[in-house]
Coordinates of C-alpha atoms and ligand atoms in Angstrom, one line a residue:
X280 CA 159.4 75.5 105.3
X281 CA 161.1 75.7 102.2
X282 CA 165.0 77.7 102.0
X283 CA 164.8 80.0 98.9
X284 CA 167.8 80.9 97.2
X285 CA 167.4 84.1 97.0
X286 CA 165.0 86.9 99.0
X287 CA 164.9 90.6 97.3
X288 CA 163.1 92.4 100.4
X289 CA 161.4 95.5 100.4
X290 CA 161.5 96.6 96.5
X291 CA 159.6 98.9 93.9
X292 CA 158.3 96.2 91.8
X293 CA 157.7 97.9 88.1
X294 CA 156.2 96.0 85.1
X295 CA 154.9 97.0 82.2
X296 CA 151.0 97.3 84.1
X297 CA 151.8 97.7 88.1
X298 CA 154.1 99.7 90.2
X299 CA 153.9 98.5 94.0
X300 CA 156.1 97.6 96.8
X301 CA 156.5 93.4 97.5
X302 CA 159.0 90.8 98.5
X303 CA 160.2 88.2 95.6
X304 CA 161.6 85.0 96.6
X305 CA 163.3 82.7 94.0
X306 CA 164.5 79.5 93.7
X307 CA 166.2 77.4 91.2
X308 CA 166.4 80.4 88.5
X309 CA 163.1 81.1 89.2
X310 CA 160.5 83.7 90.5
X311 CA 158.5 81.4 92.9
X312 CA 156.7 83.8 95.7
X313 CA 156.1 87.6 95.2
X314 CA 154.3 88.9 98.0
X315 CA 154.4 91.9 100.9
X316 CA 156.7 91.2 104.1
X317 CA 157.3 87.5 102.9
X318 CA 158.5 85.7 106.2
X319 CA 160.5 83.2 104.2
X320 CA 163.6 81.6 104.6
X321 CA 166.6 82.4 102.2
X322 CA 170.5 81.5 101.5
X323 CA 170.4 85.4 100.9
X324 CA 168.8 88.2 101.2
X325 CA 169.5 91.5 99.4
X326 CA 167.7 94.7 100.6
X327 CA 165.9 96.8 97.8
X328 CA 164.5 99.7 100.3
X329 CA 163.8 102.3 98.2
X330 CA 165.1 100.6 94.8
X331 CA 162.9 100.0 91.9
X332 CA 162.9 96.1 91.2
X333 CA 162.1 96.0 87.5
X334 CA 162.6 93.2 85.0
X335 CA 165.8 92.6 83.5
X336 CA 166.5 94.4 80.5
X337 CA 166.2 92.7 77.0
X338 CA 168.4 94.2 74.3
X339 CA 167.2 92.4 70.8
X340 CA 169.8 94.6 68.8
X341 CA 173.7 93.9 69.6
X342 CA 175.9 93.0 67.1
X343 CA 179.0 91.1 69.1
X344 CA 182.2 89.9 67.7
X345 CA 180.3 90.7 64.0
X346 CA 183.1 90.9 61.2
X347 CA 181.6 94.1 59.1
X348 CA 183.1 96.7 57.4
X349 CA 186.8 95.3 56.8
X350 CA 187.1 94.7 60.7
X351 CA 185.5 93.1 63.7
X352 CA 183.1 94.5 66.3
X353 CA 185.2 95.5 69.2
X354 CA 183.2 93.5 72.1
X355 CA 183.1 89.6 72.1
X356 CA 179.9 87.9 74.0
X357 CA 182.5 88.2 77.2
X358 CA 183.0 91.6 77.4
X359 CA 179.7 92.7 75.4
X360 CA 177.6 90.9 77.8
X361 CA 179.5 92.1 81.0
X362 CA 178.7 95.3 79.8
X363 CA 175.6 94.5 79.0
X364 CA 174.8 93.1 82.6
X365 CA 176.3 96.1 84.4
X366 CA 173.6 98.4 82.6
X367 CA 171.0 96.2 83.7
X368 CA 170.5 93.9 80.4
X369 CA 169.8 90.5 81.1
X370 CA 169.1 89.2 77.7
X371 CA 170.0 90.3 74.6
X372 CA 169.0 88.9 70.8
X373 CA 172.8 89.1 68.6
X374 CA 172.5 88.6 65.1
X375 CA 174.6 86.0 63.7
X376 CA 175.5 86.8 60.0
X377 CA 175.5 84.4 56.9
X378 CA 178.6 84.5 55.3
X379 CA 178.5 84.1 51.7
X380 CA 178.1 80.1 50.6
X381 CA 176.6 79.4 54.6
X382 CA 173.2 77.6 55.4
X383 CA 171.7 78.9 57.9
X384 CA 172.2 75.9 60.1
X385 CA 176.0 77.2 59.9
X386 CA 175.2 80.3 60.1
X387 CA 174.1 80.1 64.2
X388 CA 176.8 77.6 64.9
X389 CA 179.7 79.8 64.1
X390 CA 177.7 82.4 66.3
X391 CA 177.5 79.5 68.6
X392 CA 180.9 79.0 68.7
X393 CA 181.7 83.1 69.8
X394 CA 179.2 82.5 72.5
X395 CA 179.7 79.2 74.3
X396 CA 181.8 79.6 77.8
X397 CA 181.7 83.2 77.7
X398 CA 178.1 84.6 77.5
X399 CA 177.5 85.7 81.2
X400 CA 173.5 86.4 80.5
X401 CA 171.2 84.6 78.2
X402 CA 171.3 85.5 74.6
X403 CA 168.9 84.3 71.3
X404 CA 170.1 84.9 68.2
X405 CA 168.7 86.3 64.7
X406 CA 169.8 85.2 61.9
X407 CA 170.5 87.9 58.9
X408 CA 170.4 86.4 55.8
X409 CA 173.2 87.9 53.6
X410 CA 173.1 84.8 50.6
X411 CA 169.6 83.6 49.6
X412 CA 168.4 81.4 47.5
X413 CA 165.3 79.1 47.4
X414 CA 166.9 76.1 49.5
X415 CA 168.2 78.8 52.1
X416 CA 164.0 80.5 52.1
X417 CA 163.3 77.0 52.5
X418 CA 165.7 76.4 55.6
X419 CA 164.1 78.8 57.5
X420 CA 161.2 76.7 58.3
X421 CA 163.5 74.7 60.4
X422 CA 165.4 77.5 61.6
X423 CA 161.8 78.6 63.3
X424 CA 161.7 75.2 64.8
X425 CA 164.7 75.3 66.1
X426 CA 164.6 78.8 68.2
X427 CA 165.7 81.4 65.7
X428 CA 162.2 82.3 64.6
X429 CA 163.6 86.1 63.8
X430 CA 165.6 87.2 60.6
X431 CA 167.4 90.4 59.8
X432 CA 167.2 91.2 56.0
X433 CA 169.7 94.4 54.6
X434 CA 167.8 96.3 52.0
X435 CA 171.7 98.1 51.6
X436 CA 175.1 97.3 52.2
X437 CA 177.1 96.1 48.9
X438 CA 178.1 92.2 49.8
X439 CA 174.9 92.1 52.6
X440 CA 171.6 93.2 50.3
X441 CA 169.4 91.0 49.1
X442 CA 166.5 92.4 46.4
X443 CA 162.9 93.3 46.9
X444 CA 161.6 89.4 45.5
X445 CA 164.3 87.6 48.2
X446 CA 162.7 89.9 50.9
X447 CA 159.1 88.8 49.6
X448 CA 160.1 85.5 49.5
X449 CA 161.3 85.4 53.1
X450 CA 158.1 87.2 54.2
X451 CA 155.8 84.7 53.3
X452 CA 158.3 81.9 54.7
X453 CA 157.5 83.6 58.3
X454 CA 154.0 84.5 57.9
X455 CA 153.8 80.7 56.8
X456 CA 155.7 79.2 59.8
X457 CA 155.2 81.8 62.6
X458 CA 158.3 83.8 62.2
X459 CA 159.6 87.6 61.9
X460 CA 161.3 89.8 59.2
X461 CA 163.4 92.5 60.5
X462 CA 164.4 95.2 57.6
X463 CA 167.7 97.6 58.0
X464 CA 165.9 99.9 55.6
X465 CA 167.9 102.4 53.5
X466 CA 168.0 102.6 49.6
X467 CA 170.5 101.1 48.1
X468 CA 170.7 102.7 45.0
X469 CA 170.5 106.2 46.4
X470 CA 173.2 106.2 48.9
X471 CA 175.4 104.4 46.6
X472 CA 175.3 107.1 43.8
X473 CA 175.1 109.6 47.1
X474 CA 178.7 108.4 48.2
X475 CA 180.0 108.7 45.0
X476 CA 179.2 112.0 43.9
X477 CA 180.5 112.9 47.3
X478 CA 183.8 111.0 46.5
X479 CA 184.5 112.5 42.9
X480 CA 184.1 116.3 44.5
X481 CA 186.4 115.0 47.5
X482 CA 184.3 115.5 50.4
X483 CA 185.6 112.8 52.1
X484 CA 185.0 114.0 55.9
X485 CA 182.7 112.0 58.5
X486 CA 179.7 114.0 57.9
X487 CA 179.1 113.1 54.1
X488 CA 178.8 109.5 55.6
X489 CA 175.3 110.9 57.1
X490 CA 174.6 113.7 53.7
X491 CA 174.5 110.5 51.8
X492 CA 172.3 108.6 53.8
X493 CA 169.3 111.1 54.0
X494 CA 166.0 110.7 55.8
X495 CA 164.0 110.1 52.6
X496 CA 166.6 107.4 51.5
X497 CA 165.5 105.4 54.7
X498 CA 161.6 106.6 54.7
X499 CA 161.3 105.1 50.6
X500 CA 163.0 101.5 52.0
X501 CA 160.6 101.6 55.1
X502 CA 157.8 102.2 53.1
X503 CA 159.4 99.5 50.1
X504 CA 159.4 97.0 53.2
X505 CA 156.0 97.6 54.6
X506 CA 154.5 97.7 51.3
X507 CA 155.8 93.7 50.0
X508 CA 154.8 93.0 53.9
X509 CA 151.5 93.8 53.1
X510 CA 151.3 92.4 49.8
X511 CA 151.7 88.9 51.3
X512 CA 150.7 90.1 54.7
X513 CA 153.1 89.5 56.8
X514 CA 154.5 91.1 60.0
X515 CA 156.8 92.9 60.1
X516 CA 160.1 94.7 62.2
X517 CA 161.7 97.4 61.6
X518 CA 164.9 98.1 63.3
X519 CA 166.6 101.2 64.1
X520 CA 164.5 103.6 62.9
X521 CA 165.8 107.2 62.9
X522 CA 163.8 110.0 61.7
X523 CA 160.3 111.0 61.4
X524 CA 159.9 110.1 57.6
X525 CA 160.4 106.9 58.2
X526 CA 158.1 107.3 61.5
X527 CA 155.2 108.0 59.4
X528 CA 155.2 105.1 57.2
X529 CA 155.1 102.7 60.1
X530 CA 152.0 104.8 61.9
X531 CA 150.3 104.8 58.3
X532 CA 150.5 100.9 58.3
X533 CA 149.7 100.3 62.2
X534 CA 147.1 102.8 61.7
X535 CA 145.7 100.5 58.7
X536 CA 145.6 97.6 60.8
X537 CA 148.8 95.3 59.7
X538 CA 150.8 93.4 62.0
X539 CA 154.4 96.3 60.9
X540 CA 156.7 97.3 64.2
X541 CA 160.0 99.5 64.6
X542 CA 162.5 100.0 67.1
X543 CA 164.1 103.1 67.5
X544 CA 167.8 103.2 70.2
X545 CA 168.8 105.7 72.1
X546 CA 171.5 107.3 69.7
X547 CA 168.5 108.2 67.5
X548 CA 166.7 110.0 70.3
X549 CA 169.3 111.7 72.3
X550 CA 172.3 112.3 69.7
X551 CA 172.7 114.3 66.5
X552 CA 174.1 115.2 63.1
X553 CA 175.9 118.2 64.9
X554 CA 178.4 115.4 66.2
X555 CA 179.5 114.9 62.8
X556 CA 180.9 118.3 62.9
X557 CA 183.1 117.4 66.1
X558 CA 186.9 118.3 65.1
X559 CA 189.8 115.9 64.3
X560 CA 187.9 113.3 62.9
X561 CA 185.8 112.8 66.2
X562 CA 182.7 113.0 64.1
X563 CA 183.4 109.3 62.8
X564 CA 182.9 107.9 66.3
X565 CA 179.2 108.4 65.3
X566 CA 179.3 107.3 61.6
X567 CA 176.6 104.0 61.5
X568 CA 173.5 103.7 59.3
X569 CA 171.0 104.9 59.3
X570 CA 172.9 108.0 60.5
X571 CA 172.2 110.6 63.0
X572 CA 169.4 113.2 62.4
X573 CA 168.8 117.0 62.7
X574 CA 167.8 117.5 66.8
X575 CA 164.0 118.0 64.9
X576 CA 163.7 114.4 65.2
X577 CA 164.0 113.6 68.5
X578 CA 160.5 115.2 70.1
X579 CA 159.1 112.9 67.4
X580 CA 160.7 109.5 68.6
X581 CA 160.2 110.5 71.9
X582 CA 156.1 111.0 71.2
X583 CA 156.4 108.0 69.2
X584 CA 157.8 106.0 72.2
X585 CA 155.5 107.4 74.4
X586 CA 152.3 106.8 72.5
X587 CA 153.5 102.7 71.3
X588 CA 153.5 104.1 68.0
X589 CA 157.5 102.6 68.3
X590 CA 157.7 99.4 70.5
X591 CA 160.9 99.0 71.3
X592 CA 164.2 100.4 72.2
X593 CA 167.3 98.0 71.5
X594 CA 170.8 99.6 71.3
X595 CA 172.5 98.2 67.9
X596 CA 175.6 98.2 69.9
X597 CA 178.2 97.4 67.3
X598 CA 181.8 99.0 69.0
X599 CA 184.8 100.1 66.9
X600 CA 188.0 101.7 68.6
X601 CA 188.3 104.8 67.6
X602 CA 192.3 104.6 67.4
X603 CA 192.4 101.5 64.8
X604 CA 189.5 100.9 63.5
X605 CA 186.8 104.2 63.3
X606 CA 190.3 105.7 61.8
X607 CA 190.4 103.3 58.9
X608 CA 188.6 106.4 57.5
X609 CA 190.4 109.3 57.7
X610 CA 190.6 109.4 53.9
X611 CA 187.1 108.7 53.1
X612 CA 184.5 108.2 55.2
X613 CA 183.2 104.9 53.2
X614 CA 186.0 103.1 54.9
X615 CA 185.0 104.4 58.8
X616 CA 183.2 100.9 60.0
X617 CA 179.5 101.5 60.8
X618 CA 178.5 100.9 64.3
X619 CA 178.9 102.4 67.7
X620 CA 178.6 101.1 70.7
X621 CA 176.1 101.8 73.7
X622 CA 174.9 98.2 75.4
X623 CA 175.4 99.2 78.9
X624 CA 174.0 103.0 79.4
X625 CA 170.5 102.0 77.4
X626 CA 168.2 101.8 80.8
X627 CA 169.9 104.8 82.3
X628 CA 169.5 106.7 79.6
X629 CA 166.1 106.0 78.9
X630 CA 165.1 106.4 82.4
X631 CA 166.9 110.1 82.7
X632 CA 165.8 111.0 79.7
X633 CA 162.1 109.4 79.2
X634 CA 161.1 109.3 82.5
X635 CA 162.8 111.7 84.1
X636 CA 161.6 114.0 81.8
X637 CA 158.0 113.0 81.8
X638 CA 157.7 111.6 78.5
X639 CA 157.6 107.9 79.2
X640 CA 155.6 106.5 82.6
X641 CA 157.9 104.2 84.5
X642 CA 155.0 101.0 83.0
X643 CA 156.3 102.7 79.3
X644 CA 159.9 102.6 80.4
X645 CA 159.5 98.6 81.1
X646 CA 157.4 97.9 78.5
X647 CA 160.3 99.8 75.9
X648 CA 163.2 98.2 77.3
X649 CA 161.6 94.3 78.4
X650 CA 158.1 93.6 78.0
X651 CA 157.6 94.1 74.2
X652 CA 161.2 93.0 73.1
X653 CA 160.4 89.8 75.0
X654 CA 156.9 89.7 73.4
X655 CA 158.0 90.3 69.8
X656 CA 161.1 88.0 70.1
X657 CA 159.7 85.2 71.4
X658 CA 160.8 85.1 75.0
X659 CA 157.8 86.1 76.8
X660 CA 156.9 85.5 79.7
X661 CA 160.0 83.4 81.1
X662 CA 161.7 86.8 80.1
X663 CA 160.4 90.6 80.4
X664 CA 158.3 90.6 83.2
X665 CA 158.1 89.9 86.7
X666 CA 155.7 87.0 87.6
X667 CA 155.6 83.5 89.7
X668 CA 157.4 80.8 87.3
X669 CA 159.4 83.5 85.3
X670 CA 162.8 83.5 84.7
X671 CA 164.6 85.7 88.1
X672 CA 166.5 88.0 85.8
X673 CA 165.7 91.3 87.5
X674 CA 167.4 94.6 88.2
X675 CA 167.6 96.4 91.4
X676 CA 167.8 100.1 90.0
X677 CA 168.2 103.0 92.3
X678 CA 166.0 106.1 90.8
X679 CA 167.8 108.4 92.8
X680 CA 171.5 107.6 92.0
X681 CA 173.5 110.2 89.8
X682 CA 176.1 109.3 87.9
X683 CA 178.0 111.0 84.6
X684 CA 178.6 108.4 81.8
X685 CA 182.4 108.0 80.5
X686 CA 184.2 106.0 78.7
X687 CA 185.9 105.3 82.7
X688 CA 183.1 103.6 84.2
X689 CA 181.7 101.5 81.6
X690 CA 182.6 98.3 80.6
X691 CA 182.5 98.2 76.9
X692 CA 185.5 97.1 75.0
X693 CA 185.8 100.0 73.2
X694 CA 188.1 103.2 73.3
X695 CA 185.1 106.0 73.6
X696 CA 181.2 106.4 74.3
X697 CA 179.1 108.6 72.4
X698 CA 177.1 109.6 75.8
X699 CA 180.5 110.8 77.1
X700 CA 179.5 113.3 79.6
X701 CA 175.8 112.8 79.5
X702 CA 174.6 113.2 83.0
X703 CA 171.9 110.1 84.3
X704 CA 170.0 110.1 87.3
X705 CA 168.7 106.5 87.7
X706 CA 171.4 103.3 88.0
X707 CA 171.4 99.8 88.3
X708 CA 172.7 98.6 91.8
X709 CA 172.3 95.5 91.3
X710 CA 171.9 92.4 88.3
X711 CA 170.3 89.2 89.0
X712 CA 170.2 86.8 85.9
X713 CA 168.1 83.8 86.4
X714 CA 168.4 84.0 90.3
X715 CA 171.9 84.8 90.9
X716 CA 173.6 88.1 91.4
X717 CA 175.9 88.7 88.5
X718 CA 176.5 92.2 89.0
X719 CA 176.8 94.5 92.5
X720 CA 177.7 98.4 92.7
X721 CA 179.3 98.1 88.8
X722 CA 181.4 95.1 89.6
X723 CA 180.8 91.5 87.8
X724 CA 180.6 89.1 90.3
X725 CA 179.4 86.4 87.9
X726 CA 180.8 83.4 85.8
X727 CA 181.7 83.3 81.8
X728 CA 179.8 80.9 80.3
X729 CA 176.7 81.2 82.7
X730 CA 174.5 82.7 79.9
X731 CA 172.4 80.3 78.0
X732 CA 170.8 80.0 74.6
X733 CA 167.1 80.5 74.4
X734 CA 165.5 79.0 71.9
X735 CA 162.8 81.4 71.3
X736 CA 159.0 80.9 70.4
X737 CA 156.8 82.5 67.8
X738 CA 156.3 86.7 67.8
X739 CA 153.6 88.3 69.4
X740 CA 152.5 91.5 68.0
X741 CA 152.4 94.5 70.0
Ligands
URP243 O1 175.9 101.2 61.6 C1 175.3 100.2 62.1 N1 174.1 100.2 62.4 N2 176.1 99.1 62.2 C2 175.6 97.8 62.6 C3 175.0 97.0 61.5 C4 173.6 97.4 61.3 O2 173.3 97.9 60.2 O3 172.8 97.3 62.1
ZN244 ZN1 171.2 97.6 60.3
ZN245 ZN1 172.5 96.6 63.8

């Protein structure tokens, strides 16, 4: 009889359809038996009594060692992917960004180059496209090809936006080849007359960073985006989507019949605009775009989430210190990077919160945080479910385990969390990436440089 590498005995397996209780043996990085009381023999065993066994999160929104904003994200694909792995993430998608005069070919290999010997899980990456012109539309073909078949446009940000024909043009380049538009969808033009009308009558204090972003100003670019998307009809992704205006426009098209999704993250559903008011300048920790919304909001997301009308739940973990970098804004909040970070407490939160609550089923809860990002990104089913010949990135999370989130126990490279003090009942014991046990009781017991790129396949819809 064949020696597995691995037996986890006894779990709760949870996918996005089932919930039932089964052995899973694996071998070579690989689910090979699932099955009850599985007599088999194994180099090791770990016992998951009374543990949920789910698959391994996927995180398609992290932005790792990302210059933006006059500085650099605070977490390199070292640290960012420990942290990652301790909250039960076992893939995440991290956009590399075209800097100005960069093919896209370039583009990934500098990204490359920040991941290679220090990713400890697996990791695709998106390619935003900051510097476009026809030969760079063109390239994307290849790009597809090659495993990068997702691409982040910015309908804002001076130095990142391109214009409503580049974001047409890249459209039909995916529809054409099998490929995905994201959209960060704000209006340009509106925020940037917004901020500077803020500026002249000196309100320079973290909260005008969200007054001149408002709701509308992201609901107009949502709609702008689905509406060239369905010009040319093409699919189409919308990432961290905030607020019910912008909700709307995505149920309007899915309710039409086009191929449009949206993400929304857990700042967006469990955090607010009343942060902004937090004294001493602790109301920049939360400045990133789109900004937080009134409290109104989050029923919304959460119904949203519950009833697929949102597919996804990534984090957009982009960490700044506050001491050094969030404080490059004291005197105006233009100059407070964007970003915050939030990799590791995604599943915990979302379980506390979703399920625990009775919002999401523990088959939504899967399908949120694995099963869809796989299917939309191009890594299903190696990655986001658990199945005979799938990848053996799985998470042994105990429902039962109550912890309080801090800065203390994570392991983010960052000087705050915005969840400090939020209390979380659900926790992940223990992280298995492609078969071997990376992460036990909150410790990393795994190897830099373990994570590979995926090259990634064409999108599903969902
Ligand atoms: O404020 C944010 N979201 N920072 C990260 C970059 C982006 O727009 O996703
Ligand atoms: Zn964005
Ligand atoms: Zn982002």
């Amino acid at each position: 009889m064949e020696t597995y590498d691995l037996l986890v005995s006894n779990g709760i397996l949870v996918t996005a359809a089932d919930t039932y209780q089964a052995d899973v043996a694996i071998m070579n990085g690989k689910i090979a038996l699932i099955g009850q009381k599985l007599n088999v023999p194994a180099k090791t065993v770990l016992n998951a009594t009374g543990k949920y066994l789910l698959p391994g999160g996927i995180d398609v929104h992290t932005h790792l060692d990302m210059p933006f904003g006059g500085t650099v994200s605070s977490d390199d694909f070292a640290s960012g992917t420990i942290a990652a792995a301790s909250g039960g993430t076992t893939t995440i998608v991290d956009f590399a960004i075209q800097a100005k005069g960069q093919t896209l070919a370039e583009t990934a290999e500098t990204w490359h180059r920040k991941a290679d010997g220090k990713a400890v899980i697996d990791y695709g990456l998106h390619i935003a496209m900051t510097d476009v012109d026809d030969k760079i539309v063109a390239e994307m073909a290849e790009m597809i090809a090659k495993g990068y078949p997702s691409f982040k446009l910015f309908m804002t940000y001076d130095g990142l936006r391109v214009n409503d024909d580049v974001l047409m043009k890249t459209l039909l380049q995916t529809k054409e080849h099998s490929g995905l538009v994201s959209v960060h969808a704000e209006n340009y033009y509106v925020i940037d007359y917004l901020i500077k009308e803020f500026l002249d009558q000196g309100k320079s204090e973290p909260k005008y960073h969200a007054l001149s972003r408002p709701p509308l100003a992201e609901a107009e670019a949502t709609g702008r985006a689905i509406k060239l998307a369905k010009l040319v009809n093409a699919p189409l992704y919308v990432v961290h989507l905030s607020c019910q205006e912008a909700l709307e426009e995505v149920v309007r098209a899915r309710d039409e019949g086009f191929p449009i999704m949206a993400e929304t993250c857990p700042q967006y559903l469990l955090l607010s605009e009343d942060n902004y008011e937090e004294s001493d300048f602790q109301g920049a920790k939360y400045v990133m775009s789109p900004p937080l919304r009134s409290k109104a909001n989050h029923p919304v997301l959460w119904q949203a989430l519950a009833q697929g009308k949102l597919q996804v739940v990534a984090t957009d973990h982009c960490p700044f210190f506050f001491k050094g970098q969030k404080d490059m804004g004291r005197n105006f909040f233009g100059k407070i990077p964007n970003g915050a970070p939030g990799i590791e407490a995604r599943l915990s939160l979302l379980h506390t919160y979703g399920v625990g609550t009775n919002v999401l089923s523990l088959q939504k809860f899967v399908e949120l945080t694995s099963t869809n990002p796989a299917k939309v990104f191009g890594l299903y089913p190696e990655k986001g479910t658990i199945a005979v010949g799938s990848d053996a990135d799985l998470v042994v999370f105990d429902p039962h385990m109550e912890r309080t989130i801090s800065k203390e126990i994570l392991h983010e490279n960052v000087d705050y969390t915005p969840y400090e003090g939020f209390k979380v009942k659900g926790y992940p014991v223990a992280t298995i990436a492609r078969g071997q046990v990376i992460v036990e009781n909150s410790k990393f017991i795994g190897k830099r440089g373990e994570g590979r790129f995926i090259k990634r396949k064409a999108p599903i819809f969902v």
